[in-house]
Amino acid sequence: MKRFLGKLFGKKQQTYQPLIICGLCGPIGVGAHKSGEAYYWTASVILSAWREEGSEEVHVEKIRLEKECDQEGVHQLQQQLKGNTIFLARVRPCEEGFELLELLQCPYDDELLRPWMAKEETHHTVEKPADTFAFGKEEVTLKGNNEEAMHLFYKLKKRQAGWRSDGVKTIADAFVPAFNEKQEKGKRLTKKEVNEQIVLRSITLNEEGKDAFVFHFTFDKDGKTYHFFVDGTISGGIQMCRWN
């Protein structure tokens, strides 16, 4: 993301200047989180496409738009910046992407972004809406498209390393003995090997309207990719894992 912004706005630029953009909200819309006892929330939305006013160049590398506001401000943004909505706004580039300074018009009809909105709508009628988010050191696909799901995601991020570690431990405890039991010859699998090489691919949120989630991990061994699905809840922790 930083390299992307550096290329767009100049690597040596220290103070990012405001600009006006036309943006297309991603399918999930606005999520929000806050740290500890802080009063203000950070509302954010992933843009599927955007362009600077006065330019015909459409950027389709996903970028985050953020705004610090109180709870009422979060709800207002969630009503305005719904999934797959085009808007016009004054923003300022920042380390995370864009800081929203002023929402000028929403919805906004932009002929250059309109085709990308159609692509998003077509794509997401075929499969569940998904987008990519940072979760610890990994980029994961996030599956879930409502406000409750996004709140659940930010709850997970409060101890993202812990949730990931709990999930991997559950996998290693169950899978390693089962794998080694079937090995007649060759090197046995160790829990350390799983811990070091397993990759978190996606998180499915709130499928049943509860605080439930499913982690999807992959692990490569001897030319074969194993897929693991770890079920858990915020209130109850990691519950079980399955693989294929």
JSON list of C-alpha atoms in Angstrom, two decimals:
[
{"chain": "A", "resi": 1, "resn": "MET", "atom": "CA", "xyz": [0.00, 0.00, 0.00]},
{"chain": "A", "resi": 2, "resn": "LYS", "atom": "CA", "xyz": [2.77, 2.45, 0.89]},
{"chain": "A", "resi": 3, "resn": "ARG", "atom": "CA", "xyz": [4.57, 1.71, -2.39]},
{"chain": "A", "resi": 4, "resn": "PHE", "atom": "CA", "xyz": [1.29, 2.27, -4.22]},
{"chain": "A", "resi": 5, "resn": "LEU", "atom": "CA", "xyz": [0.73, 5.66, -2.58]},
{"chain": "A", "resi": 6, "resn": "GLY", "atom": "CA", "xyz": [4.36, 6.61, -3.10]},
{"chain": "A", "resi": 7, "resn": "LYS", "atom": "CA", "xyz": [4.04, 5.96, -6.82]},
{"chain": "A", "resi": 8, "resn": "LEU", "atom": "CA", "xyz": [0.83, 7.97, -7.05]},
{"chain": "A", "resi": 9, "resn": "PHE", "atom": "CA", "xyz": [1.69, 10.95, -4.92]},
{"chain": "A", "resi": 10, "resn": "GLY", "atom": "CA", "xyz": [5.48, 11.10, -4.83]},
{"chain": "A", "resi": 11, "resn": "LYS", "atom": "CA", "xyz": [7.78, 9.18, -2.52]},
{"chain": "A", "resi": 12, "resn": "LYS", "atom": "CA", "xyz": [9.44, 12.31, -1.17]},
{"chain": "A", "resi": 13, "resn": "GLN", "atom": "CA", "xyz": [6.20, 14.11, -0.35]},
{"chain": "A", "resi": 14, "resn": "GLN", "atom": "CA", "xyz": [5.94, 14.51, 3.43]},
{"chain": "A", "resi": 15, "resn": "THR", "atom": "CA", "xyz": [2.58, 16.32, 3.73]},
{"chain": "A", "resi": 16, "resn": "TYR", "atom": "CA", "xyz": [-0.17, 14.83, 1.62]},
{"chain": "A", "resi": 17, "resn": "GLN", "atom": "CA", "xyz": [-2.44, 17.47, 0.08]},
{"chain": "A", "resi": 18, "resn": "PRO", "atom": "CA", "xyz": [-6.24, 17.08, -0.14]},
{"chain": "A", "resi": 19, "resn": "LEU", "atom": "CA", "xyz": [-7.79, 16.04, -3.43]},
{"chain": "A", "resi": 20, "resn": "ILE", "atom": "CA", "xyz": [-11.25, 15.24, -4.76]},
{"chain": "A", "resi": 21, "resn": "ILE", "atom": "CA", "xyz": [-11.95, 11.68, -5.89]},
{"chain": "A", "resi": 22, "resn": "CYS", "atom": "CA", "xyz": [-14.80, 9.62, -7.30]},
{"chain": "A", "resi": 23, "resn": "GLY", "atom": "CA", "xyz": [-14.85, 6.28, -5.51]},
{"chain": "A", "resi": 24, "resn": "LEU", "atom": "CA", "xyz": [-16.66, 2.96, -5.70]},
{"chain": "A", "resi": 25, "resn": "CYS", "atom": "CA", "xyz": [-17.33, 1.29, -2.34]},
{"chain": "A", "resi": 26, "resn": "GLY", "atom": "CA", "xyz": [-16.49, -2.38, -2.02]},
{"chain": "A", "resi": 27, "resn": "PRO", "atom": "CA", "xyz": [-19.33, -4.87, -1.45]},
{"chain": "A", "resi": 28, "resn": "ILE", "atom": "CA", "xyz": [-19.01, -4.93, 2.35]},
{"chain": "A", "resi": 29, "resn": "GLY", "atom": "CA", "xyz": [-19.55, -1.19, 2.81]},
{"chain": "A", "resi": 30, "resn": "VAL", "atom": "CA", "xyz": [-18.38, 0.56, 6.00]},
{"chain": "A", "resi": 31, "resn": "GLY", "atom": "CA", "xyz": [-16.89, -1.22, 9.00]},
{"chain": "A", "resi": 32, "resn": "ALA", "atom": "CA", "xyz": [-15.63, 0.40, 12.20]},
{"chain": "A", "resi": 33, "resn": "HIS", "atom": "CA", "xyz": [-13.36, -0.28, 15.16]},
{"chain": "A", "resi": 34, "resn": "LYS", "atom": "CA", "xyz": [-11.90, 1.54, 18.15]},
{"chain": "A", "resi": 35, "resn": "SER", "atom": "CA", "xyz": [-9.10, 0.85, 20.61]},
{"chain": "A", "resi": 36, "resn": "GLY", "atom": "CA", "xyz": [-9.80, 0.16, 24.25]},
{"chain": "A", "resi": 37, "resn": "GLU", "atom": "CA", "xyz": [-11.74, 2.93, 25.98]},
{"chain": "A", "resi": 38, "resn": "ALA", "atom": "CA", "xyz": [-11.25, 5.43, 23.15]},
{"chain": "A", "resi": 39, "resn": "TYR", "atom": "CA", "xyz": [-14.27, 7.62, 22.42]},
{"chain": "A", "resi": 40, "resn": "TYR", "atom": "CA", "xyz": [-13.81, 7.88, 18.66]},
{"chain": "A", "resi": 41, "resn": "TRP", "atom": "CA", "xyz": [-14.20, 5.07, 16.16]},
{"chain": "A", "resi": 42, "resn": "THR", "atom": "CA", "xyz": [-12.25, 4.55, 12.95]},
{"chain": "A", "resi": 43, "resn": "ALA", "atom": "CA", "xyz": [-14.76, 3.92, 10.18]},
{"chain": "A", "resi": 44, "resn": "SER", "atom": "CA", "xyz": [-13.33, 2.38, 7.01]},
{"chain": "A", "resi": 45, "resn": "VAL", "atom": "CA", "xyz": [-14.38, 1.10, 3.61]},
{"chain": "A", "resi": 46, "resn": "ILE", "atom": "CA", "xyz": [-12.37, -0.62, 0.87]},
{"chain": "A", "resi": 47, "resn": "LEU", "atom": "CA", "xyz": [-12.68, 1.05, -2.53]},
{"chain": "A", "resi": 48, "resn": "SER", "atom": "CA", "xyz": [-13.01, -1.34, -5.46]},
{"chain": "A", "resi": 49, "resn": "ALA", "atom": "CA", "xyz": [-12.15, 1.45, -7.92]},
{"chain": "A", "resi": 50, "resn": "TRP", "atom": "CA", "xyz": [-11.52, 5.20, -7.84]},
{"chain": "A", "resi": 51, "resn": "ARG", "atom": "CA", "xyz": [-10.25, 8.10, -9.89]},
{"chain": "A", "resi": 52, "resn": "GLU", "atom": "CA", "xyz": [-9.07, 11.61, -9.16]},
{"chain": "A", "resi": 53, "resn": "GLU", "atom": "CA", "xyz": [-11.41, 14.39, -10.30]},
{"chain": "A", "resi": 54, "resn": "GLY", "atom": "CA", "xyz": [-10.24, 15.76, -13.63]},
{"chain": "A", "resi": 55, "resn": "SER", "atom": "CA", "xyz": [-8.45, 12.53, -14.57]},
{"chain": "A", "resi": 56, "resn": "GLU", "atom": "CA", "xyz": [-9.83, 9.71, -16.70]},
{"chain": "A", "resi": 57, "resn": "GLU", "atom": "CA", "xyz": [-7.45, 7.13, -15.20]},
{"chain": "A", "resi": 58, "resn": "VAL", "atom": "CA", "xyz": [-9.38, 4.60, -13.09]},
{"chain": "A", "resi": 59, "resn": "HIS", "atom": "CA", "xyz": [-7.39, 2.86, -10.35]},
{"chain": "A", "resi": 60, "resn": "VAL", "atom": "CA", "xyz": [-8.59, -0.66, -9.51]},
{"chain": "A", "resi": 61, "resn": "GLU", "atom": "CA", "xyz": [-5.97, -1.66, -6.93]},
{"chain": "A", "resi": 62, "resn": "LYS", "atom": "CA", "xyz": [-8.02, -1.80, -3.73]},
{"chain": "A", "resi": 63, "resn": "ILE", "atom": "CA", "xyz": [-7.38, 1.03, -1.26]},
{"chain": "A", "resi": 64, "resn": "ARG", "atom": "CA", "xyz": [-8.80, 1.88, 2.17]},
{"chain": "A", "resi": 65, "resn": "LEU", "atom": "CA", "xyz": [-10.82, 5.03, 2.94]},
{"chain": "A", "resi": 66, "resn": "GLU", "atom": "CA", "xyz": [-10.95, 5.93, 6.64]},
{"chain": "A", "resi": 67, "resn": "LYS", "atom": "CA", "xyz": [-12.53, 8.54, 8.90]},
{"chain": "A", "resi": 68, "resn": "GLU", "atom": "CA", "xyz": [-12.34, 9.03, 12.67]},
{"chain": "A", "resi": 69, "resn": "CYS", "atom": "CA", "xyz": [-15.77, 9.79, 14.12]},
{"chain": "A", "resi": 70, "resn": "ASP", "atom": "CA", "xyz": [-18.15, 9.10, 17.00]},
{"chain": "A", "resi": 71, "resn": "GLN", "atom": "CA", "xyz": [-20.67, 6.25, 16.96]},
{"chain": "A", "resi": 72, "resn": "GLU", "atom": "CA", "xyz": [-23.36, 8.41, 15.39]},
{"chain": "A", "resi": 73, "resn": "GLY", "atom": "CA", "xyz": [-20.93, 9.39, 12.64]},
{"chain": "A", "resi": 74, "resn": "VAL", "atom": "CA", "xyz": [-20.18, 5.71, 11.98]},
{"chain": "A", "resi": 75, "resn": "HIS", "atom": "CA", "xyz": [-23.87, 4.91, 11.56]},
{"chain": "A", "resi": 76, "resn": "GLN", "atom": "CA", "xyz": [-24.31, 7.89, 9.24]},
{"chain": "A", "resi": 77, "resn": "LEU", "atom": "CA", "xyz": [-21.43, 6.74, 7.01]},
{"chain": "A", "resi": 78, "resn": "GLN", "atom": "CA", "xyz": [-22.82, 3.20, 6.97]},
{"chain": "A", "resi": 79, "resn": "GLN", "atom": "CA", "xyz": [-26.11, 4.56, 5.66]},
{"chain": "A", "resi": 80, "resn": "GLN", "atom": "CA", "xyz": [-24.40, 6.69, 3.00]},
{"chain": "A", "resi": 81, "resn": "LEU", "atom": "CA", "xyz": [-21.50, 4.52, 1.80]},
{"chain": "A", "resi": 82, "resn": "LYS", "atom": "CA", "xyz": [-23.26, 1.24, 1.16]},
{"chain": "A", "resi": 83, "resn": "GLY", "atom": "CA", "xyz": [-21.67, -1.58, -0.83]},
{"chain": "A", "resi": 84, "resn": "ASN", "atom": "CA", "xyz": [-21.18, -0.92, -4.57]},
{"chain": "A", "resi": 85, "resn": "THR", "atom": "CA", "xyz": [-22.08, 2.79, -4.24]},
{"chain": "A", "resi": 86, "resn": "ILE", "atom": "CA", "xyz": [-20.30, 5.51, -6.21]},
{"chain": "A", "resi": 87, "resn": "PHE", "atom": "CA", "xyz": [-19.56, 8.76, -4.34]},
{"chain": "A", "resi": 88, "resn": "LEU", "atom": "CA", "xyz": [-17.68, 12.06, -4.68]},
{"chain": "A", "resi": 89, "resn": "ALA", "atom": "CA", "xyz": [-15.48, 13.13, -1.77]},
{"chain": "A", "resi": 90, "resn": "ARG", "atom": "CA", "xyz": [-12.63, 15.34, -0.66]},
{"chain": "A", "resi": 91, "resn": "VAL", "atom": "CA", "xyz": [-9.87, 13.19, 0.83]},
{"chain": "A", "resi": 92, "resn": "ARG", "atom": "CA", "xyz": [-6.27, 13.32, 1.94]},
{"chain": "A", "resi": 93, "resn": "PRO", "atom": "CA", "xyz": [-3.80, 10.51, 1.20]},
{"chain": "A", "resi": 94, "resn": "CYS", "atom": "CA", "xyz": [-2.46, 8.91, 4.38]},
{"chain": "A", "resi": 95, "resn": "GLU", "atom": "CA", "xyz": [-0.45, 5.85, 5.43]},
{"chain": "A", "resi": 96, "resn": "GLU", "atom": "CA", "xyz": [-3.49, 3.55, 5.33]},
{"chain": "A", "resi": 97, "resn": "GLY", "atom": "CA", "xyz": [-4.87, 4.89, 2.03]},
{"chain": "A", "resi": 98, "resn": "PHE", "atom": "CA", "xyz": [-7.21, 7.89, 2.13]},
{"chain": "A", "resi": 99, "resn": "GLU", "atom": "CA", "xyz": [-8.55, 9.97, 5.01]},
{"chain": "A", "resi": 100, "resn": "LEU", "atom": "CA", "xyz": [-12.12, 11.11, 4.33]},
{"chain": "A", "resi": 101, "resn": "LEU", "atom": "CA", "xyz": [-12.37, 14.87, 4.88]},
{"chain": "A", "resi": 102, "resn": "GLU", "atom": "CA", "xyz": [-15.79, 15.58, 3.36]},
{"chain": "A", "resi": 103, "resn": "LEU", "atom": "CA", "xyz": [-18.40, 13.51, 1.56]},
{"chain": "A", "resi": 104, "resn": "LEU", "atom": "CA", "xyz": [-19.49, 15.81, -1.26]},
{"chain": "A", "resi": 105, "resn": "GLN", "atom": "CA", "xyz": [-22.14, 13.73, -3.01]},
{"chain": "A", "resi": 106, "resn": "CYS", "atom": "CA", "xyz": [-23.47, 10.22, -2.46]},
{"chain": "A", "resi": 107, "resn": "PRO", "atom": "CA", "xyz": [-24.67, 8.50, -4.50]},
{"chain": "A", "resi": 108, "resn": "TYR", "atom": "CA", "xyz": [-22.85, 10.03, -7.46]},
{"chain": "A", "resi": 109, "resn": "ASP", "atom": "CA", "xyz": [-23.21, 9.06, -11.12]},
{"chain": "A", "resi": 110, "resn": "ASP", "atom": "CA", "xyz": [-19.80, 8.71, -12.75]},
{"chain": "A", "resi": 111, "resn": "GLU", "atom": "CA", "xyz": [-19.64, 7.24, -16.24]},
{"chain": "A", "resi": 112, "resn": "LEU", "atom": "CA", "xyz": [-16.05, 6.04, -15.82]},
{"chain": "A", "resi": 113, "resn": "LEU", "atom": "CA", "xyz": [-16.75, 4.09, -12.61]},
{"chain": "A", "resi": 114, "resn": "ARG", "atom": "CA", "xyz": [-20.20, 2.89, -13.62]},
{"chain": "A", "resi": 115, "resn": "PRO", "atom": "CA", "xyz": [-18.82, -0.10, -15.61]},
{"chain": "A", "resi": 116, "resn": "TRP", "atom": "CA", "xyz": [-16.84, -1.24, -12.56]},
{"chain": "A", "resi": 117, "resn": "MET", "atom": "CA", "xyz": [-19.98, -1.08, -10.42]},
{"chain": "A", "resi": 118, "resn": "ALA", "atom": "CA", "xyz": [-21.69, -3.38, -12.92]},
{"chain": "A", "resi": 119, "resn": "LYS", "atom": "CA", "xyz": [-18.75, -5.80, -12.72]},
{"chain": "A", "resi": 120, "resn": "GLU", "atom": "CA", "xyz": [-18.95, -5.86, -8.93]},
{"chain": "A", "resi": 121, "resn": "GLU", "atom": "CA", "xyz": [-22.70, -6.50, -8.98]},
{"chain": "A", "resi": 122, "resn": "THR", "atom": "CA", "xyz": [-22.36, -9.30, -11.56]},
{"chain": "A", "resi": 123, "resn": "HIS", "atom": "CA", "xyz": [-19.49, -10.93, -9.69]},
{"chain": "A", "resi": 124, "resn": "HIS", "atom": "CA", "xyz": [-21.23, -10.92, -6.34]},
{"chain": "A", "resi": 125, "resn": "THR", "atom": "CA", "xyz": [-24.47, -12.41, -7.58]},
{"chain": "A", "resi": 126, "resn": "VAL", "atom": "CA", "xyz": [-22.46, -15.52, -8.36]},
{"chain": "A", "resi": 127, "resn": "GLU", "atom": "CA", "xyz": [-20.57, -15.89, -5.09]},
{"chain": "A", "resi": 128, "resn": "LYS", "atom": "CA", "xyz": [-20.63, -14.48, -1.59]},
{"chain": "A", "resi": 129, "resn": "PRO", "atom": "CA", "xyz": [-19.15, -10.94, -1.35]},
{"chain": "A", "resi": 130, "resn": "ALA", "atom": "CA", "xyz": [-15.52, -11.01, -0.32]},
{"chain": "A", "resi": 131, "resn": "ASP", "atom": "CA", "xyz": [-12.65, -8.58, 0.08]},
{"chain": "A", "resi": 132, "resn": "THR", "atom": "CA", "xyz": [-9.05, -8.62, 1.26]},
{"chain": "A", "resi": 133, "resn": "PHE", "atom": "CA", "xyz": [-8.03, -7.29, 4.67]},
{"chain": "A", "resi": 134, "resn": "ALA", "atom": "CA", "xyz": [-4.89, -7.30, 6.79]},
{"chain": "A", "resi": 135, "resn": "PHE", "atom": "CA", "xyz": [-5.01, -9.77, 9.68]},
{"chain": "A", "resi": 136, "resn": "GLY", "atom": "CA", "xyz": [-1.72, -9.69, 11.52]},
{"chain": "A", "resi": 137, "resn": "LYS", "atom": "CA", "xyz": [1.06, -10.24, 9.00]},
{"chain": "A", "resi": 138, "resn": "GLU", "atom": "CA", "xyz": [-1.23, -11.87, 6.43]},
{"chain": "A", "resi": 139, "resn": "GLU", "atom": "CA", "xyz": [-3.73, -10.62, 3.86]},
{"chain": "A", "resi": 140, "resn": "VAL", "atom": "CA", "xyz": [-6.92, -12.65, 4.13]},
{"chain": "A", "resi": 141, "resn": "THR", "atom": "CA", "xyz": [-10.15, -12.83, 2.16]},
{"chain": "A", "resi": 142, "resn": "LEU", "atom": "CA", "xyz": [-13.01, -11.68, 4.35]},
{"chain": "A", "resi": 143, "resn": "LYS", "atom": "CA", "xyz": [-16.39, -13.32, 3.67]},
{"chain": "A", "resi": 144, "resn": "GLY", "atom": "CA", "xyz": [-19.42, -11.58, 5.13]},
{"chain": "A", "resi": 145, "resn": "ASN", "atom": "CA", "xyz": [-21.21, -8.45, 3.97]},
{"chain": "A", "resi": 146, "resn": "ASN", "atom": "CA", "xyz": [-23.14, -6.92, 6.85]},
{"chain": "A", "resi": 147, "resn": "GLU", "atom": "CA", "xyz": [-22.46, -4.51, 9.71]},
{"chain": "A", "resi": 148, "resn": "GLU", "atom": "CA", "xyz": [-22.50, -7.25, 12.35]},
{"chain": "A", "resi": 149, "resn": "ALA", "atom": "CA", "xyz": [-19.89, -9.24, 10.43]},
{"chain": "A", "resi": 150, "resn": "MET", "atom": "CA", "xyz": [-17.53, -6.26, 10.27]},
{"chain": "A", "resi": 151, "resn": "HIS", "atom": "CA", "xyz": [-17.88, -5.61, 14.00]},
{"chain": "A", "resi": 152, "resn": "LEU", "atom": "CA", "xyz": [-17.05, -9.28, 14.57]},
{"chain": "A", "resi": 153, "resn": "PHE", "atom": "CA", "xyz": [-13.96, -8.94, 12.38]},
{"chain": "A", "resi": 154, "resn": "TYR", "atom": "CA", "xyz": [-12.66, -5.98, 14.41]},
{"chain": "A", "resi": 155, "resn": "LYS", "atom": "CA", "xyz": [-13.25, -7.94, 17.61]},
{"chain": "A", "resi": 156, "resn": "LEU", "atom": "CA", "xyz": [-11.06, -10.70, 16.18]},
{"chain": "A", "resi": 157, "resn": "LYS", "atom": "CA", "xyz": [-8.37, -8.13, 15.30]},
{"chain": "A", "resi": 158, "resn": "LYS", "atom": "CA", "xyz": [-8.05, -7.13, 18.98]},
{"chain": "A", "resi": 159, "resn": "ARG", "atom": "CA", "xyz": [-6.09, -10.38, 19.51]},
{"chain": "A", "resi": 160, "resn": "GLN", "atom": "CA", "xyz": [-5.47, -11.48, 15.95]},
{"chain": "A", "resi": 161, "resn": "ALA", "atom": "CA", "xyz": [-2.19, -13.24, 16.74]},
{"chain": "A", "resi": 162, "resn": "GLY", "atom": "CA", "xyz": [-3.89, -15.10, 19.59]},
{"chain": "A", "resi": 163, "resn": "TRP", "atom": "CA", "xyz": [-6.85, -16.27, 17.49]},
{"chain": "A", "resi": 164, "resn": "ARG", "atom": "CA", "xyz": [-4.52, -17.42, 14.72]},
{"chain": "A", "resi": 165, "resn": "SER", "atom": "CA", "xyz": [-2.28, -19.23, 17.20]},
{"chain": "A", "resi": 166, "resn": "ASP", "atom": "CA", "xyz": [-5.26, -20.97, 18.80]},
{"chain": "A", "resi": 167, "resn": "GLY", "atom": "CA", "xyz": [-6.48, -22.09, 15.39]},
{"chain": "A", "resi": 168, "resn": "VAL", "atom": "CA", "xyz": [-3.09, -23.43, 14.31]},
{"chain": "A", "resi": 169, "resn": "LYS", "atom": "CA", "xyz": [-2.63, -25.28, 17.61]},
{"chain": "A", "resi": 170, "resn": "THR", "atom": "CA", "xyz": [-6.00, -26.99, 17.16]},
{"chain": "A", "resi": 171, "resn": "ILE", "atom": "CA", "xyz": [-4.96, -28.04, 13.65]},
{"chain": "A", "resi": 172, "resn": "ALA", "atom": "CA", "xyz": [-1.53, -29.29, 14.71]},
{"chain": "A", "resi": 173, "resn": "ASP", "atom": "CA", "xyz": [-2.89, -31.26, 17.68]},
{"chain": "A", "resi": 174, "resn": "ALA", "atom": "CA", "xyz": [-5.45, -33.05, 15.51]},
{"chain": "A", "resi": 175, "resn": "PHE", "atom": "CA", "xyz": [-3.78, -33.31, 12.10]},
{"chain": "A", "resi": 176, "resn": "VAL", "atom": "CA", "xyz": [-0.16, -34.19, 12.89]},
{"chain": "A", "resi": 177, "resn": "PRO", "atom": "CA", "xyz": [-0.92, -37.48, 14.75]},
{"chain": "A", "resi": 178, "resn": "ALA", "atom": "CA", "xyz": [-3.48, -38.45, 12.09]},
{"chain": "A", "resi": 179, "resn": "PHE", "atom": "CA", "xyz": [-1.00, -37.71, 9.30]},
{"chain": "A", "resi": 180, "resn": "ASN", "atom": "CA", "xyz": [1.90, -39.60, 10.92]},
{"chain": "A", "resi": 181, "resn": "GLU", "atom": "CA", "xyz": [-0.28, -42.61, 11.65]},
{"chain": "A", "resi": 182, "resn": "LYS", "atom": "CA", "xyz": [-0.67, -43.18, 7.91]},
{"chain": "A", "resi": 183, "resn": "GLN", "atom": "CA", "xyz": [3.04, -42.77, 7.11]},
{"chain": "A", "resi": 184, "resn": "GLU", "atom": "CA", "xyz": [4.89, -46.05, 6.67]},
{"chain": "A", "resi": 185, "resn": "LYS", "atom": "CA", "xyz": [8.15, -44.55, 5.49]},
{"chain": "A", "resi": 186, "resn": "GLY", "atom": "CA", "xyz": [9.71, -41.17, 5.08]},
{"chain": "A", "resi": 187, "resn": "LYS", "atom": "CA", "xyz": [10.03, -38.14, 7.31]},
{"chain": "A", "resi": 188, "resn": "ARG", "atom": "CA", "xyz": [7.37, -37.67, 9.92]},
{"chain": "A", "resi": 189, "resn": "LEU", "atom": "CA", "xyz": [5.45, -34.42, 10.15]},
{"chain": "A", "resi": 190, "resn": "THR", "atom": "CA", "xyz": [6.08, -32.20, 13.17]},
{"chain": "A", "resi": 191, "resn": "LYS", "atom": "CA", "xyz": [3.92, -29.56, 14.78]},
{"chain": "A", "resi": 192, "resn": "LYS", "atom": "CA", "xyz": [6.75, -27.08, 14.28]},
{"chain": "A", "resi": 193, "resn": "GLU", "atom": "CA", "xyz": [6.61, -27.66, 10.53]},
{"chain": "A", "resi": 194, "resn": "VAL", "atom": "CA", "xyz": [2.88, -26.95, 10.51]},
{"chain": "A", "resi": 195, "resn": "ASN", "atom": "CA", "xyz": [3.31, -23.82, 12.65]},
{"chain": "A", "resi": 196, "resn": "GLU", "atom": "CA", "xyz": [5.99, -22.40, 10.36]},
{"chain": "A", "resi": 197, "resn": "GLN", "atom": "CA", "xyz": [4.42, -23.17, 6.98]},
{"chain": "A", "resi": 198, "resn": "ILE", "atom": "CA", "xyz": [0.65, -22.98, 7.39]},
{"chain": "A", "resi": 199, "resn": "VAL", "atom": "CA", "xyz": [-1.08, -19.98, 5.77]},
{"chain": "A", "resi": 200, "resn": "LEU", "atom": "CA", "xyz": [-4.34, -18.29, 6.77]},
{"chain": "A", "resi": 201, "resn": "ARG", "atom": "CA", "xyz": [-6.33, -17.72, 3.56]},
{"chain": "A", "resi": 202, "resn": "SER", "atom": "CA", "xyz": [-9.78, -16.48, 4.55]},
{"chain": "A", "resi": 203, "resn": "ILE", "atom": "CA", "xyz": [-12.17, -15.78, 7.41]},
{"chain": "A", "resi": 204, "resn": "THR", "atom": "CA", "xyz": [-15.90, -16.42, 7.08]},
{"chain": "A", "resi": 205, "resn": "LEU", "atom": "CA", "xyz": [-17.93, -14.27, 9.47]},
{"chain": "A", "resi": 206, "resn": "ASN", "atom": "CA", "xyz": [-21.34, -14.38, 11.06]},
{"chain": "A", "resi": 207, "resn": "GLU", "atom": "CA", "xyz": [-22.81, -17.04, 8.79]},
{"chain": "A", "resi": 208, "resn": "GLU", "atom": "CA", "xyz": [-25.55, -17.88, 11.29]},
{"chain": "A", "resi": 209, "resn": "GLY", "atom": "CA", "xyz": [-26.15, -14.38, 12.67]},
{"chain": "A", "resi": 210, "resn": "LYS", "atom": "CA", "xyz": [-24.05, -15.15, 15.76]},
{"chain": "A", "resi": 211, "resn": "ASP", "atom": "CA", "xyz": [-20.49, -14.38, 16.85]},
{"chain": "A", "resi": 212, "resn": "ALA", "atom": "CA", "xyz": [-19.26, -17.41, 14.89]},
{"chain": "A", "resi": 213, "resn": "PHE", "atom": "CA", "xyz": [-16.33, -17.45, 12.47]},
{"chain": "A", "resi": 214, "resn": "VAL", "atom": "CA", "xyz": [-14.44, -19.96, 10.33]},
{"chain": "A", "resi": 215, "resn": "PHE", "atom": "CA", "xyz": [-10.72, -19.75, 9.57]},
{"chain": "A", "resi": 216, "resn": "HIS", "atom": "CA", "xyz": [-9.52, -21.33, 6.33]},
{"chain": "A", "resi": 217, "resn": "PHE", "atom": "CA", "xyz": [-5.84, -22.39, 6.35]},
{"chain": "A", "resi": 218, "resn": "THR", "atom": "CA", "xyz": [-3.75, -24.18, 3.74]},
{"chain": "A", "resi": 219, "resn": "PHE", "atom": "CA", "xyz": [-0.62, -26.29, 4.24]},
{"chain": "A", "resi": 220, "resn": "ASP", "atom": "CA", "xyz": [1.57, -27.82, 1.52]},
{"chain": "A", "resi": 221, "resn": "LYS", "atom": "CA", "xyz": [3.24, -31.17, 2.12]},
{"chain": "A", "resi": 222, "resn": "ASP", "atom": "CA", "xyz": [4.93, -33.43, -0.45]},
{"chain": "A", "resi": 223, "resn": "GLY", "atom": "CA", "xyz": [3.26, -31.70, -3.38]},
{"chain": "A", "resi": 224, "resn": "LYS", "atom": "CA", "xyz": [-0.21, -31.84, -1.87]},
{"chain": "A", "resi": 225, "resn": "THR", "atom": "CA", "xyz": [-2.21, -28.90, -0.49]},
{"chain": "A", "resi": 226, "resn": "TYR", "atom": "CA", "xyz": [-4.27, -29.58, 2.63]},
{"chain": "A", "resi": 227, "resn": "HIS", "atom": "CA", "xyz": [-7.22, -27.31, 3.42]},
{"chain": "A", "resi": 228, "resn": "PHE", "atom": "CA", "xyz": [-8.20, -26.77, 7.05]},
{"chain": "A", "resi": 229, "resn": "PHE", "atom": "CA", "xyz": [-11.38, -25.16, 8.38]},
{"chain": "A", "resi": 230, "resn": "VAL", "atom": "CA", "xyz": [-11.35, -24.05, 12.01]},
{"chain": "A", "resi": 231, "resn": "ASP", "atom": "CA", "xyz": [-14.66, -23.16, 13.68]},
{"chain": "A", "resi": 232, "resn": "GLY", "atom": "CA", "xyz": [-14.91, -20.82, 16.63]},
{"chain": "A", "resi": 233, "resn": "THR", "atom": "CA", "xyz": [-16.88, -18.12, 18.39]},
{"chain": "A", "resi": 234, "resn": "ILE", "atom": "CA", "xyz": [-15.80, -14.92, 20.12]},
{"chain": "A", "resi": 235, "resn": "SER", "atom": "CA", "xyz": [-17.57, -16.04, 23.30]},
{"chain": "A", "resi": 236, "resn": "GLY", "atom": "CA", "xyz": [-16.46, -19.68, 23.30]},
{"chain": "A", "resi": 237, "resn": "GLY", "atom": "CA", "xyz": [-13.10, -19.70, 21.51]},
{"chain": "A", "resi": 238, "resn": "ILE", "atom": "CA", "xyz": [-11.88, -22.29, 19.01]},
{"chain": "A", "resi": 239, "resn": "GLN", "atom": "CA", "xyz": [-14.21, -25.28, 18.88]},
{"chain": "A", "resi": 240, "resn": "MET", "atom": "CA", "xyz": [-13.11, -27.74, 16.20]},
{"chain": "A", "resi": 241, "resn": "CYS", "atom": "CA", "xyz": [-11.21, -28.18, 12.94]},
{"chain": "A", "resi": 242, "resn": "ARG", "atom": "CA", "xyz": [-11.71, -30.30, 9.84]},
{"chain": "A", "resi": 243, "resn": "TRP", "atom": "CA", "xyz": [-9.61, -30.80, 6.73]},
{"chain": "A", "resi": 244, "resn": "ASN", "atom": "CA", "xyz": [-9.54, -32.22, 3.23]}
]
